[in-house]
Amino acid sequence: MNETTRERILIAAAETFAETGFAGARIDEIAEKAGVNKAMLYYHVGSKEDLYTAVLTETFDRGLSSIRASVESAGTPAAKLQAILNTFAHFGSENPVFIPIVMREIASGGKHLPDEMVLRMASVFRLVGDTLRSGMEAGAFRRTDPLLTHVSLTGAMMFLIASHPVRQRVARIAGVDAGAHTPAELAAHVGNLFLHGLTITPAKAKKVKS
Amino acid sequence: MNETTRERILIAAAETFAETGFAGARIDEIAEKAGVNKAMLYYHVGSKEDLYTAVLTETFDRGLSSIRASVESAGTPAAKLQAILNTFAHFGSENPVFIPIVMREIASGGKHLPDEMVLRMASVFRLVGDTLRSGMEAGAFRRTDPLLTHVSLTGAMMFLIASHPVRQRVARIAGVDAGAHTPAELAAHVGNLFLHGLTITPAKAKKVKS
DNA sequence: GTCTATATACCGATAGAC
DNA sequence: GTCTATCGGTATATAGAC
């Protein structure tokens, strides 16, 4: 089993699927990008669907272990949450495949989402959910529905990262700046927003003025 | 000009584009769903791209005017923001085409997004951005990047609405409740989250305990 | 394992009769 | 305005030589 060839194919496939989606992806393009013959692609991986599933699960697994590691490296619930956001933003930016694919799957109601993938998504939620719940029980976080908050967090994060090209076009028309686009800056924005909210409370207002 | 035929085609196209995306959509399927001949589709609307653009802009325009109306009906910046979220959630739920299409466009970096659509997106941002800026200037909102906050808001909202089927599967695996799914409940969750954040401040903690 | 050549099917778009 | 028939191009997938 030539693992290097297979990996080259998976990387090329990931890029193409991210750019055009499953239906828009062309096997010829993936093969050319991977530097292999089209027949070799079928020999090493299989059909287009097999290729898609392989890309999905392998990418998700790498992201999952990254997030797992980052959670354990932080102390307080707030720090854990920020660590998750940082890792998520970094992973999503460095693996441009991941976010577009998830967004497309959500857009189709997860119709093509195999159980193995839902299982992995549940693992991520458990990580974030536990962080949220422990923060609530410790009196650090307000009580909100963990699953809905989790989806809100990841939704905001994914949109921020993936929207960069569109954001630039919108910004030019609206006559404003396109805003930050580095993973660190985007994660900081989401963390700031979700931890403290928009409203200026008396305590915060005092803090700002001091 | 038979407006009814054209509208039937646009409705069918909207459904198909939402389900499968631009590349995945089949003209034959759209024509059959609309109950018209394929040649008629080309006669009334034009090419596949023309069809896509028409669906996009007409749907977006209806949503834009809904949001415009809701903004004007509210007083304070916070109330305006909540009104936007409510309208957005309602429109997105009642037009199941809208959110999937936008999500797919963002996922592809807006490659198929015509300038007319970016223009409309900029209009929505101007509405939300002005609300945010006026809140900041009035001392009601903390200072954040308006465009990034706008994207975070819409991203969270869209993910919450569109993720419902996937959320149910994740919830079952994680052994938790799938959470709310009515537009009003989802809008309330996002509004609560973005206005007040997760962190319990001294002032809020006092409020909760009283 | 690797490549060429090709089968097979599908899809977007149109010509042309009525 | 409406339909049938079909063109031309392209896509996935494979057969078969080496």
CSV table of C-alpha atoms (C1' of nucleotides) in Angstrom, one decimal:
chain,number,residue,atom,x,y,z
A,1,MET,CA,0.0,0.0,0.0
A,2,ASN,CA,1.7,3.2,-1.2
A,3,GLU,CA,0.7,5.6,1.6
A,4,THR,CA,2.4,8.6,0.1
A,5,THR,CA,0.5,8.4,-3.2
A,6,ARG,CA,-2.8,8.0,-1.3
A,7,GLU,CA,-2.0,11.0,0.9
A,8,ARG,CA,-1.1,13.2,-2.1
A,9,ILE,CA,-4.5,12.2,-3.6
A,10,LEU,CA,-6.3,13.0,-0.4
A,11,ILE,CA,-4.7,16.4,-0.1
A,12,ALA,CA,-5.5,17.3,-3.6
A,13,ALA,CA,-9.1,16.0,-3.2
A,14,ALA,CA,-9.5,18.1,0.0
A,15,GLU,CA,-8.5,21.3,-1.8
A,16,THR,CA,-10.8,20.6,-4.7
A,17,PHE,CA,-13.8,19.6,-2.6
A,18,ALA,CA,-13.3,22.7,-0.5
A,19,GLU,CA,-13.3,24.9,-3.5
A,20,THR,CA,-16.2,23.5,-5.4
A,21,GLY,CA,-18.1,21.0,-3.2
A,22,PHE,CA,-18.7,17.4,-4.0
A,23,ALA,CA,-20.8,17.8,-7.1
A,24,GLY,CA,-18.6,20.5,-8.5
A,25,ALA,CA,-15.4,18.6,-7.9
A,26,ARG,CA,-13.8,17.0,-11.0
A,27,ILE,CA,-11.8,13.8,-10.7
A,28,ASP,CA,-9.5,14.8,-13.5
A,29,GLU,CA,-8.7,18.0,-11.7
A,30,ILE,CA,-7.9,16.1,-8.5
A,31,ALA,CA,-5.8,13.6,-10.3
A,32,GLU,CA,-3.8,16.3,-12.1
A,33,LYS,CA,-3.4,18.3,-8.9
A,34,ALA,CA,-2.1,15.2,-7.1
A,35,GLY,CA,0.3,14.5,-10.0
A,36,VAL,CA,-1.1,11.0,-10.6
A,37,ASN,CA,-3.1,9.4,-13.4
A,38,LYS,CA,-6.8,9.2,-13.1
A,39,ALA,CA,-6.8,5.5,-13.2
A,40,MET,CA,-4.3,5.5,-10.3
A,41,LEU,CA,-6.7,7.5,-8.2
A,42,TYR,CA,-9.4,4.9,-8.6
A,43,TYR,CA,-6.8,2.2,-7.9
A,44,HIS,CA,-5.6,3.7,-4.7
A,45,VAL,CA,-8.8,5.3,-3.2
A,46,GLY,CA,-11.8,4.2,-5.1
A,47,SER,CA,-14.9,6.1,-6.3
A,48,LYS,CA,-15.6,9.8,-5.9
A,49,GLU,CA,-17.7,9.1,-2.8
A,50,ASP,CA,-15.1,6.9,-1.2
A,51,LEU,CA,-12.6,9.8,-1.8
A,52,TYR,CA,-15.0,12.3,-0.2
A,53,THR,CA,-15.6,10.2,2.9
A,54,ALA,CA,-11.9,9.5,3.4
A,55,VAL,CA,-11.1,13.2,3.2
A,56,LEU,CA,-13.9,14.0,5.6
A,57,THR,CA,-13.1,11.6,8.4
A,58,GLU,CA,-9.4,11.9,8.2
A,59,THR,CA,-9.5,15.7,8.3
A,60,PHE,CA,-12.0,15.7,11.1
A,61,ASP,CA,-10.0,13.3,13.2
A,62,ARG,CA,-6.9,15.5,13.0
A,63,GLY,CA,-9.0,18.6,14.1
A,64,LEU,CA,-10.5,16.7,16.9
A,65,SER,CA,-7.2,15.7,18.4
A,66,SER,CA,-5.9,19.2,18.1
A,67,ILE,CA,-8.8,20.6,20.0
A,68,ARG,CA,-8.6,17.9,22.6
A,69,ALA,CA,-5.0,18.8,23.3
A,70,SER,CA,-5.7,22.5,23.5
A,71,VAL,CA,-8.6,22.0,26.0
A,72,GLU,CA,-6.3,20.1,28.4
A,73,SER,CA,-3.7,22.8,28.2
A,74,ALA,CA,-5.9,25.5,29.7
A,75,GLY,CA,-7.2,26.0,33.2
A,76,THR,CA,-10.4,28.0,33.8
A,77,PRO,CA,-13.5,27.4,31.7
A,78,ALA,CA,-13.0,30.8,30.0
A,79,ALA,CA,-9.4,30.0,29.2
A,80,LYS,CA,-10.5,26.6,27.9
A,81,LEU,CA,-13.2,28.2,25.7
A,82,GLN,CA,-10.7,30.7,24.3
A,83,ALA,CA,-8.2,27.9,23.7
A,84,ILE,CA,-10.8,25.9,21.7
A,85,LEU,CA,-11.6,29.0,19.6
A,86,ASN,CA,-7.9,29.6,18.9
A,87,THR,CA,-7.2,26.0,17.9
A,88,PHE,CA,-10.4,25.9,15.9
A,89,ALA,CA,-9.5,29.1,14.0
A,90,HIS,CA,-5.9,27.9,13.4
A,91,PHE,CA,-7.0,24.4,12.3
A,92,GLY,CA,-9.7,25.8,10.0
A,93,SER,CA,-7.4,28.3,8.4
A,94,GLU,CA,-4.6,25.8,7.9
A,95,ASN,CA,-7.0,23.1,6.6
A,96,PRO,CA,-9.1,25.1,4.2
A,97,VAL,CA,-11.0,22.0,3.4
A,98,PHE,CA,-12.6,21.5,6.8
A,99,ILE,CA,-14.9,24.5,7.1
A,100,PRO,CA,-16.4,24.6,3.6
A,101,ILE,CA,-17.2,21.0,3.8
A,102,VAL,CA,-18.9,21.2,7.1
A,103,MET,CA,-20.8,24.3,5.9
A,104,ARG,CA,-22.0,22.5,2.9
A,105,GLU,CA,-23.1,19.5,4.9
A,106,ILE,CA,-25.1,21.7,7.3
A,107,ALA,CA,-26.6,23.4,4.3
A,108,SER,CA,-27.9,20.1,2.9
A,109,GLY,CA,-29.3,19.2,6.3
A,110,GLY,CA,-26.6,16.5,6.8
A,111,LYS,CA,-28.3,14.3,4.2
A,112,HIS,CA,-25.0,12.9,3.0
A,113,LEU,CA,-23.4,13.0,6.5
A,114,PRO,CA,-22.5,9.4,7.5
A,115,ASP,CA,-23.0,8.3,11.1
A,116,GLU,CA,-19.3,8.2,11.7
A,117,MET,CA,-19.1,11.9,11.0
A,118,VAL,CA,-22.0,12.7,13.3
A,119,LEU,CA,-20.2,10.7,16.0
A,120,ARG,CA,-17.2,12.9,15.6
A,121,MET,CA,-19.2,16.1,15.7
A,122,ALA,CA,-20.8,14.8,18.9
A,123,SER,CA,-17.3,14.4,20.3
A,124,VAL,CA,-16.5,18.0,19.6
A,125,PHE,CA,-19.7,19.1,21.2
A,126,ARG,CA,-19.0,17.0,24.3
A,127,LEU,CA,-15.7,18.9,24.6
A,128,VAL,CA,-17.2,22.3,24.3
A,129,GLY,CA,-20.4,21.3,26.2
A,130,ASP,CA,-18.4,20.1,29.1
A,131,THR,CA,-16.4,23.3,29.2
A,132,LEU,CA,-19.6,25.4,29.1
A,133,ARG,CA,-21.3,23.3,31.8
A,134,SER,CA,-18.3,23.3,34.1
A,135,GLY,CA,-18.2,27.1,33.7
A,136,MET,CA,-21.9,27.4,34.6
A,137,GLU,CA,-21.5,25.1,37.6
A,138,ALA,CA,-18.5,27.1,38.8
A,139,GLY,CA,-20.6,30.3,38.6
A,140,ALA,CA,-18.3,31.8,35.9
A,141,PHE,CA,-20.8,31.4,33.0
A,142,ARG,CA,-24.4,32.4,32.7
A,143,ARG,CA,-26.8,29.5,32.1
A,144,THR,CA,-27.5,28.9,28.4
A,145,ASP,CA,-28.4,25.9,26.4
A,146,PRO,CA,-25.0,24.3,25.8
A,147,LEU,CA,-25.8,22.8,22.4
A,148,LEU,CA,-27.2,26.0,21.0
A,149,THR,CA,-24.3,28.0,22.4
A,150,HIS,CA,-21.9,25.5,20.9
A,151,VAL,CA,-23.5,25.8,17.5
A,152,SER,CA,-23.5,29.6,17.8
A,153,LEU,CA,-19.8,29.6,18.6
A,154,THR,CA,-18.8,27.3,15.8
A,155,GLY,CA,-21.2,29.0,13.4
A,156,ALA,CA,-19.8,32.4,14.1
A,157,MET,CA,-16.2,31.1,13.9
A,158,MET,CA,-16.7,29.3,10.6
A,159,PHE,CA,-18.5,32.2,9.0
A,160,LEU,CA,-15.8,34.6,10.0
A,161,ILE,CA,-13.0,32.4,8.6
A,162,ALA,CA,-14.8,31.3,5.4
A,163,SER,CA,-16.3,34.7,4.6
A,164,HIS,CA,-13.0,36.5,4.1
A,165,PRO,CA,-13.3,36.7,0.3
A,166,VAL,CA,-16.9,37.8,0.4
A,167,ARG,CA,-16.2,40.1,3.3
A,168,GLN,CA,-13.6,42.0,1.3
A,169,ARG,CA,-16.0,42.6,-1.5
A,170,VAL,CA,-18.7,43.7,0.9
A,171,ALA,CA,-16.3,46.0,2.7
A,172,ARG,CA,-15.3,47.7,-0.4
A,173,ILE,CA,-18.9,48.5,-1.4
A,174,ALA,CA,-19.8,49.5,2.1
A,175,GLY,CA,-16.7,51.7,2.3
A,176,VAL,CA,-15.4,50.1,5.5
A,177,ASP,CA,-12.4,48.0,6.3
A,178,ALA,CA,-12.6,44.2,5.6
A,179,GLY,CA,-11.5,43.6,9.2
A,180,ALA,CA,-9.0,41.1,10.6
A,181,HIS,CA,-8.4,37.8,9.0
A,182,THR,CA,-5.7,36.0,10.9
A,183,PRO,CA,-6.9,33.1,12.9
A,184,ALA,CA,-5.7,34.7,16.1
A,185,GLU,CA,-7.6,37.9,15.5
A,186,LEU,CA,-10.8,36.1,14.5
A,187,ALA,CA,-10.6,33.8,17.5
A,188,ALA,CA,-10.0,36.8,19.8
A,189,HIS,CA,-13.0,38.6,18.3
A,190,VAL,CA,-15.4,35.6,18.8
A,191,GLY,CA,-14.0,35.0,22.3
A,192,ASN,CA,-14.4,38.6,23.3
A,193,LEU,CA,-17.9,38.7,21.9
A,194,PHE,CA,-19.2,35.5,23.4
A,195,LEU,CA,-17.6,35.9,26.8
A,196,HIS,CA,-18.5,39.6,27.4
A,197,GLY,CA,-21.3,40.4,25.0
A,198,LEU,CA,-22.1,43.8,23.4
A,199,THR,CA,-23.9,45.4,26.3
A,200,ILE,CA,-22.0,47.7,28.6
A,201,THR,CA,-22.9,46.8,32.1
A,202,PRO,CA,-22.3,49.3,35.0
A,203,ALA,CA,-19.3,47.2,36.2
A,204,LYS,CA,-17.8,47.1,32.7
A,205,ALA,CA,-18.5,50.8,32.0
A,206,LYS,CA,-16.6,51.6,35.2
A,207,LYS,CA,-13.7,49.4,34.0
A,208,VAL,CA,-13.6,51.1,30.7
A,209,LYS,CA,-13.5,54.6,32.1
A,210,SER,CA,-10.9,53.9,34.7
B,1,MET,CA,-44.8,37.8,-20.1
B,2,ASN,CA,-46.3,35.0,-18.2
B,3,GLU,CA,-45.3,35.9,-14.7
B,4,THR,CA,-46.9,32.8,-13.1
B,5,THR,CA,-44.8,30.4,-15.2
B,6,ARG,CA,-41.6,32.3,-14.4
B,7,GLU,CA,-42.4,32.3,-10.7
B,8,ARG,CA,-43.1,28.6,-10.7
B,9,ILE,CA,-39.7,28.0,-12.3
B,10,LEU,CA,-38.0,30.3,-9.7
B,11,ILE,CA,-39.6,28.5,-6.8
B,12,ALA,CA,-38.6,25.1,-8.1
B,13,ALA,CA,-35.1,26.3,-8.8
B,14,ALA,CA,-34.8,27.8,-5.4
B,15,GLU,CA,-35.7,24.4,-3.8
B,16,THR,CA,-33.3,22.5,-6.0
B,17,PHE,CA,-30.4,25.0,-5.6
B,18,ALA,CA,-30.9,24.9,-1.8
B,19,GLU,CA,-30.9,21.1,-1.7
B,20,THR,CA,-27.9,20.4,-4.0
B,21,GLY,CA,-26.1,23.7,-4.7
B,22,PHE,CA,-25.4,25.2,-8.1
B,23,ALA,CA,-23.2,22.5,-9.5
B,24,GLY,CA,-25.4,19.7,-8.1
B,25,ALA,CA,-28.6,21.2,-9.5
B,26,ARG,CA,-30.1,19.6,-12.6
B,27,ILE,CA,-32.0,21.7,-15.1
B,28,ASP,CA,-34.2,18.7,-16.0
B,29,GLU,CA,-35.1,18.3,-12.3
B,30,ILE,CA,-36.0,22.0,-11.9
B,31,ALA,CA,-38.1,21.9,-15.1
B,32,GLU,CA,-40.0,18.8,-14.0
B,33,LYS,CA,-40.6,20.2,-10.5
B,34,ALA,CA,-41.9,23.4,-12.0
B,35,GLY,CA,-44.2,21.4,-14.3
B,36,VAL,CA,-42.7,23.0,-17.4
B,37,ASN,CA,-40.7,21.8,-20.4
B,38,LYS,CA,-37.0,22.3,-20.3
B,39,ALA,CA,-37.0,24.4,-23.4
B,40,MET,CA,-39.6,26.7,-21.7
B,41,LEU,CA,-37.3,27.2,-18.8
B,42,TYR,CA,-34.7,28.6,-21.2
B,43,TYR,CA,-37.3,30.6,-22.9
B,44,HIS,CA,-38.6,32.2,-19.8
B,45,VAL,CA,-35.5,32.6,-17.6
B,46,GLY,CA,-32.3,31.9,-19.6
B,47,SER,CA,-29.3,29.9,-18.7
B,48,LYS,CA,-28.6,28.0,-15.5
B,49,GLU,CA,-26.5,31.0,-14.2
B,50,ASP,CA,-29.3,33.4,-15.1
B,51,LEU,CA,-31.7,31.2,-13.2
B,52,TYR,CA,-29.4,31.1,-10.2
B,53,THR,CA,-28.9,34.9,-10.1
B,54,ALA,CA,-32.6,35.5,-10.4
B,55,VAL,CA,-33.4,33.2,-7.5
B,56,LEU,CA,-30.7,34.7,-5.4
B,57,THR,CA,-31.5,38.4,-5.9
B,58,GLU,CA,-35.3,38.0,-5.7
B,59,THR,CA,-35.1,36.0,-2.5
B,60,PHE,CA,-32.6,38.4,-1.0
B,61,ASP,CA,-34.6,41.4,-1.9
B,62,ARG,CA,-37.7,40.1,0.0
B,63,GLY,CA,-35.5,39.4,3.1
B,64,LEU,CA,-33.9,42.8,2.9
B,65,SER,CA,-37.1,44.7,2.9
B,66,SER,CA,-38.4,42.6,5.8
B,67,ILE,CA,-35.3,43.5,7.9
B,68,ARG,CA,-35.5,47.1,6.9
B,69,ALA,CA,-39.1,47.3,8.2
B,70,SER,CA,-38.2,45.6,11.5
B,71,VAL,CA,-35.3,47.9,12.2
B,72,GLU,CA,-37.5,51.0,11.9
B,73,SER,CA,-40.1,49.6,14.2
B,74,ALA,CA,-37.6,49.3,17.1
B,75,GLY,CA,-36.2,52.1,19.4
B,76,THR,CA,-33.0,51.4,21.2
B,77,PRO,CA,-29.9,49.9,19.4
B,78,ALA,CA,-30.4,46.7,21.5
B,79,ALA,CA,-34.0,46.5,20.6
B,80,LYS,CA,-33.1,47.1,16.9
B,81,LEU,CA,-30.6,44.3,17.0
B,82,GLN,CA,-33.0,41.9,18.6
B,83,ALA,CA,-35.6,42.9,16.0
B,84,ILE,CA,-33.1,42.2,13.2
B,85,LEU,CA,-32.4,38.7,14.7
B,86,ASN,CA,-36.1,37.9,15.1
B,87,THR,CA,-36.9,38.9,11.5
B,88,PHE,CA,-33.8,37.1,10.2
B,89,ALA,CA,-34.8,33.9,12.0
B,90,HIS,CA,-38.4,34.1,10.8
B,91,PHE,CA,-37.4,34.8,7.2
B,92,GLY,CA,-34.8,32.1,7.2
B,93,SER,CA,-37.2,29.6,8.5
B,94,GLU,CA,-40.0,30.5,6.3
B,95,ASN,CA,-37.8,30.6,3.2
B,96,PRO,CA,-35.8,27.4,3.6
B,97,VAL,CA,-34.0,28.2,0.4
B,98,PHE,CA,-32.2,31.3,1.6
B,99,ILE,CA,-29.8,30.1,4.3
B,100,PRO,CA,-28.5,27.0,2.5
B,101,ILE,CA,-27.7,29.0,-0.6
B,102,VAL,CA,-25.9,31.7,1.3
B,103,MET,CA,-24.0,29.1,3.3
B,104,ARG,CA,-22.9,27.4,0.1
B,105,GLU,CA,-21.8,30.7,-1.4
B,106,ILE,CA,-19.7,31.5,1.6
B,107,ALA,CA,-18.3,28.0,1.5
B,108,SER,CA,-17.1,28.5,-2.1
B,109,GLY,CA,-15.6,31.9,-1.3
B,110,GLY,CA,-18.4,33.6,-3.2
B,111,LYS,CA,-17.1,32.4,-6.6
B,112,HIS,CA,-20.6,32.3,-8.1
B,113,LEU,CA,-21.7,35.4,-6.2
B,114,PRO,CA,-22.6,38.1,-8.7
B,115,ASP,CA,-21.8,41.8,-7.9
B,116,GLU,CA,-25.5,42.5,-7.5
B,117,MET,CA,-25.7,40.0,-4.6
B,118,VAL,CA,-22.6,41.5,-2.9
B,119,LEU,CA,-24.3,44.8,-3.2
B,120,ARG,CA,-27.4,43.5,-1.4
B,121,MET,CA,-25.2,41.9,1.3
B,122,ALA,CA,-23.6,45.2,1.8
B,123,SER,CA,-27.0,46.8,2.3
B,124,VAL,CA,-27.8,44.3,5.1
B,125,PHE,CA,-24.4,45.0,6.7
B,126,ARG,CA,-25.0,48.7,6.5
B,127,LEU,CA,-28.3,48.2,8.4
B,128,VAL,CA,-26.7,46.0,11.1
B,129,GLY,CA,-23.5,48.1,11.1
B,130,ASP,CA,-25.3,51.3,11.7
B,131,THR,CA,-27.3,49.7,14.5
B,132,LEU,CA,-24.0,48.6,16.1
B,133,ARG,CA,-22.2,51.9,15.6
B,134,SER,CA,-25.1,53.9,17.0
B,135,GLY,CA,-25.2,51.7,20.0
B,136,MET,CA,-21.4,52.1,20.5
B,137,GLU,CA,-21.7,55.9,20.2
B,138,ALA,CA,-24.6,56.0,22.6
B,139,GLY,CA,-22.5,54.1,25.2
B,140,ALA,CA,-24.8,51.1,25.1
B,141,PHE,CA,-22.5,48.8,23.2
B,142,ARG,CA,-18.9,47.9,23.7
B,143,ARG,CA,-16.6,48.8,20.8
B,144,THR,CA,-16.1,45.9,18.4
B,145,ASP,CA,-15.4,45.7,14.7
B,146,PRO,CA,-18.9,46.1,13.2
B,147,LEU,CA,-18.3,43.9,10.1
B,148,LEU,CA,-16.8,41.1,12.1
B,149,THR,CA,-19.6,41.3,14.7
B,150,HIS,CA,-22.2,41.4,11.9
B,151,VAL,CA,-20.7,38.2,10.3
B,152,SER,CA,-20.6,36.6,13.7
B,153,LEU,CA,-24.2,37.3,14.3
B,154,THR,CA,-25.5,36.1,11.0
B,155,GLY,CA,-23.2,33.1,11.1
B,156,ALA,CA,-24.4,32.0,14.5
B,157,MET,CA,-28.0,32.6,13.4
B,158,MET,CA,-27.7,30.7,10.1
B,159,PHE,CA,-26.0,27.8,11.7
B,160,LEU,CA,-28.6,27.5,14.4
B,161,ILE,CA,-31.4,27.4,11.9
B,162,ALA,CA,-29.8,25.2,9.3
B,163,SER,CA,-28.2,22.8,11.8
B,164,HIS,CA,-31.5,21.5,13.2
B,165,PRO,CA,-31.5,18.1,11.5
B,166,VAL,CA,-27.8,17.5,12.3
B,167,ARG,CA,-28.3,18.9,15.8
B,168,GLN,CA,-30.9,16.3,16.4
B,169,ARG,CA,-28.6,13.5,15.5
B,170,VAL,CA,-25.7,14.9,17.5
B,171,ALA,CA,-28.0,15.4,20.5
B,172,ARG,CA,-29.1,11.8,20.5
B,173,ILE,CA,-25.5,10.6,20.4
B,174,ALA,CA,-24.4,13.0,23.1
B,175,GLY,CA,-27.4,12.2,25.2
B,176,VAL,CA,-28.7,15.7,25.5
B,177,ASP,CA,-31.7,17.6,24.2
B,178,ALA,CA,-31.6,18.9,20.7
B,179,GLY,CA,-32.6,22.3,22.0
B,180,ALA,CA,-35.1,24.9,20.7
B,181,HIS,CA,-35.8,25.2,17.0
B,182,THR,CA,-38.5,27.8,16.6
B,183,PRO,CA,-37.3,31.1,15.0
B,184,ALA,CA,-38.3,33.0,18.1
B,185,GLU,CA,-36.4,30.8,20.5
B,186,LEU,CA,-33.3,30.7,18.3
B,187,ALA,CA,-33.3,34.5,17.9
B,188,ALA,CA,-33.7,34.9,21.6
B,189,HIS,CA,-30.8,32.7,22.2
B,190,VAL,CA,-28.5,34.6,19.9
B,191,GLY,CA,-29.7,37.9,21.1
B,192,ASN,CA,-29.1,36.9,24.7
B,193,LEU,CA,-25.7,35.5,23.9
B,194,PHE,CA,-24.4,38.4,21.9
B,195,LEU,CA,-25.9,41.2,24.1
B,196,HIS,CA,-24.8,39.8,27.5
B,197,GLY,CA,-22.1,37.2,26.8
B,198,LEU,CA,-21.3,34.2,28.9
B,199,THR,CA,-19.3,35.7,31.7
B,200,ILE,CA,-21.1,36.5,34.9
B,201,THR,CA,-20.0,40.0,35.9
B,202,PRO,CA,-20.5,41.2,39.5
B,203,ALA,CA,-23.4,43.4,38.5
B,204,LYS,CA,-25.1,40.5,36.7
B,205,ALA,CA,-24.4,38.0,39.4
B,206,LYS,CA,-26.1,40.3,41.9
B,207,LYS,CA,-29.1,40.6,39.5
B,208,VAL,CA,-29.3,36.8,39.2
B,209,LYS,CA,-29.3,36.3,42.9
B,210,SER,CA,-31.9,38.9,43.7
C,1,DG,C1',1.5,-0.6,-10.1
C,2,DT,C1',1.2,2.5,-14.0
C,3,DC,C1',-0.6,4.4,-18.2
C,4,DT,C1',-3.7,4.9,-22.7
C,5,DA,C1',-7.8,4.6,-24.6
C,6,DT,C1',-12.4,4.3,-24.3
C,7,DA,C1',-17.1,2.9,-22.6
C,8,DT,C1',-21.2,4.8,-20.9
C,9,DA,C1',-24.0,8.1,-19.2
C,10,DC,C1',-25.5,12.6,-18.3
C,11,DC,C1',-26.2,17.4,-18.7
C,12,DG,C1',-26.7,22.1,-20.5
C,13,DA,C1',-28.4,24.2,-24.3
C,14,DT,C1',-30.7,24.8,-28.9
C,15,DA,C1',-32.8,23.9,-33.5
C,16,DG,C1',-37.0,23.7,-35.6
C,17,DA,C1',-41.8,22.2,-36.2
C,18,DC,C1',-46.3,23.7,-34.7
D,1,DG,C1',-45.5,30.3,-26.6
D,2,DT,C1',-44.9,25.3,-26.4
D,3,DC,C1',-43.0,20.9,-27.4
D,4,DT,C1',-39.8,17.0,-29.4
D,5,DA,C1',-35.6,15.6,-30.7
D,6,DT,C1',-31.0,16.0,-30.5
D,7,DC,C1',-26.3,18.2,-30.6
D,8,DG,C1',-22.0,18.8,-28.4
D,9,DG,C1',-19.4,18.6,-24.6
D,10,DT,C1',-18.0,16.6,-20.4
D,11,DA,C1',-18.1,13.6,-16.4
D,12,DT,C1',-17.2,9.1,-13.8
D,13,DA,C1',-15.4,4.9,-14.3
D,14,DT,C1',-13.0,0.9,-16.3
D,15,DA,C1',-10.8,-2.3,-19.6
D,16,DG,C1',-6.6,-3.9,-21.0
D,17,DA,C1',-1.7,-3.5,-22.4
D,18,DC,C1',2.7,-3.2,-20.2
